[in-house]
Amino acid sequence: HVQLVESGGGSVQAGGSLRLSCAASRLAWSTWCVGWFRQTPRTEREPVATIESDDTATYADSVKGRFTISQDNVNNTVYLQMNSLKPEDTAVYYCAAAPTAVCFVHSILPGDFDYWGQWTQVTVS
């Protein structure tokens, strides 16, 4: 069983930065995908970035060039560095993991992921 623990959310002004962390109890699969999703009261949960076990990363068009997803294999942690934040980035953010090589932000769905973190709030004003 994989447990994901998120941290790093908060409130920032537009143009600021935050780094979200997703610490996994273990990712013992030979191939895995970790995705960051976000959701607001008015929108469905949408993927913003993904990273595969081979370090391939993909991004939603709305965050490309501003967000960077990365992994720390030693600490089993995936990060989402968010720069140049905009008010429209305000949302609840989730990380999720699955033992799959299908890991493209434009094709994945929340139902593709087996394990989820609790959530962390990001507010940009």
Coordinates of C-alpha atoms in Angstrom, one line a residue:
H1 CA 0.0 0.0 0.0
V2 CA 1.4 3.4 -1.0
Q3 CA 0.8 6.5 1.2
L4 CA 1.3 9.9 -0.2
V5 CA 1.7 12.9 2.0
E6 CA 1.5 16.4 0.6
S7 CA 2.9 19.6 1.9
G8 CA 4.0 23.1 0.8
G9 CA 0.7 24.8 0.0
G10 CA -0.1 28.3 1.2
S11 CA -1.0 31.9 0.2
V12 CA 1.1 34.0 -2.0
Q13 CA 0.8 37.1 -4.1
A14 CA 0.6 37.0 -7.8
G15 CA 4.1 36.5 -9.3
G16 CA 5.2 34.6 -6.2
S17 CA 6.4 31.0 -5.9
L18 CA 5.6 27.9 -3.9
R19 CA 6.9 24.4 -3.9
L20 CA 4.7 21.5 -3.2
S21 CA 6.0 18.1 -2.0
C22 CA 4.5 14.7 -2.4
A23 CA 6.3 12.2 -0.1
A24 CA 5.6 8.6 -0.9
S25 CA 5.9 5.7 1.6
R26 CA 7.4 3.7 -1.2
L27 CA 7.2 3.5 -5.0
A28 CA 8.3 -0.1 -5.4
W29 CA 7.0 -0.5 -8.9
S30 CA 9.4 -0.8 -11.8
T31 CA 7.4 1.8 -13.7
W32 CA 5.3 4.4 -12.1
C33 CA 3.6 7.7 -12.8
V34 CA 3.0 10.6 -10.3
G35 CA 0.7 13.4 -11.2
W36 CA -0.3 16.7 -9.7
F37 CA -3.9 17.6 -10.1
R38 CA -5.9 20.6 -9.0
Q39 CA -9.5 21.4 -8.4
T40 CA -11.7 24.4 -7.6
P41 CA -15.3 24.6 -6.6
R42 CA -16.2 25.4 -10.2
T43 CA -13.9 23.0 -12.0
E44 CA -13.4 19.2 -12.1
R45 CA -10.1 17.8 -11.0
E46 CA -7.6 18.4 -13.7
P47 CA -4.0 17.3 -14.2
V48 CA -1.3 20.0 -14.3
A49 CA 1.9 18.0 -14.4
T50 CA 3.1 14.4 -14.5
I51 CA 6.4 12.6 -14.0
E52 CA 7.3 9.1 -14.9
S53 CA 9.8 6.8 -13.2
D54 CA 12.2 7.5 -16.1
D55 CA 12.0 11.2 -15.3
T56 CA 9.8 12.1 -18.3
A57 CA 7.7 15.1 -17.4
T58 CA 4.7 16.6 -19.1
Y59 CA 2.7 19.8 -18.3
A60 CA -0.7 21.3 -18.9
D61 CA -0.6 24.2 -21.3
S62 CA -1.8 26.5 -18.6
V63 CA 1.3 25.9 -16.4
K64 CA 4.0 25.2 -19.0
G65 CA 7.0 27.4 -18.5
R66 CA 6.0 28.3 -14.9
F67 CA 5.7 24.9 -13.1
T68 CA 8.4 22.3 -12.8
I69 CA 7.9 18.7 -11.6
S70 CA 10.8 16.7 -10.4
Q71 CA 11.6 13.7 -8.3
D72 CA 14.0 12.8 -5.5
N73 CA 14.6 9.1 -5.7
V74 CA 16.5 9.0 -2.4
N75 CA 13.7 10.4 -0.4
N76 CA 10.8 9.1 -2.6
T77 CA 9.5 12.6 -3.0
V78 CA 8.0 14.4 -6.0
Y79 CA 8.0 18.1 -6.1
L80 CA 6.0 20.7 -8.0
Q81 CA 7.9 24.0 -8.2
M82 CA 5.4 26.7 -9.0
N83 CA 6.7 30.1 -10.2
S84 CA 5.0 33.2 -11.6
L85 CA 1.8 32.2 -9.8
K86 CA -1.4 33.7 -11.0
P87 CA -4.8 34.1 -9.3
E88 CA -6.2 31.4 -11.6
D89 CA -3.7 28.9 -10.1
T90 CA -5.7 29.1 -6.9
A91 CA -7.0 25.6 -6.2
V92 CA -6.7 22.5 -4.0
Y93 CA -3.8 20.5 -5.2
Y94 CA -3.5 16.7 -5.0
C95 CA -0.7 14.3 -5.9
A96 CA -1.5 10.8 -7.1
A97 CA 0.5 7.8 -8.1
A98 CA 0.0 4.7 -10.2
P99 CA 2.1 1.8 -11.5
T100 CA 1.8 2.8 -15.1
A101 CA 3.9 4.1 -18.0
V102 CA 0.8 5.9 -19.4
C103 CA 1.8 9.3 -17.9
F104 CA 0.9 12.1 -20.3
V105 CA -0.8 15.1 -18.8
H106 CA -3.1 15.5 -21.8
S107 CA -4.4 11.9 -21.7
I108 CA -4.5 10.9 -18.0
L109 CA -7.7 10.9 -15.9
P110 CA -8.1 10.9 -12.2
G111 CA -9.5 7.4 -12.4
D112 CA -6.2 6.2 -13.8
F113 CA -4.5 6.7 -10.4
D114 CA -4.7 4.3 -7.5
Y115 CA -3.2 6.3 -4.7
W116 CA -3.9 9.9 -3.7
G117 CA -2.5 12.4 -1.2
Q118 CA -4.8 14.3 1.2
W119 CA -4.7 17.7 -0.6
T120 CA -3.0 21.1 -0.1
Q121 CA -4.5 24.5 -0.7
V122 CA -2.8 27.1 -2.9
T123 CA -4.2 30.6 -2.8
V124 CA -2.8 33.3 -5.1
S125 CA -4.1 36.9 -4.7

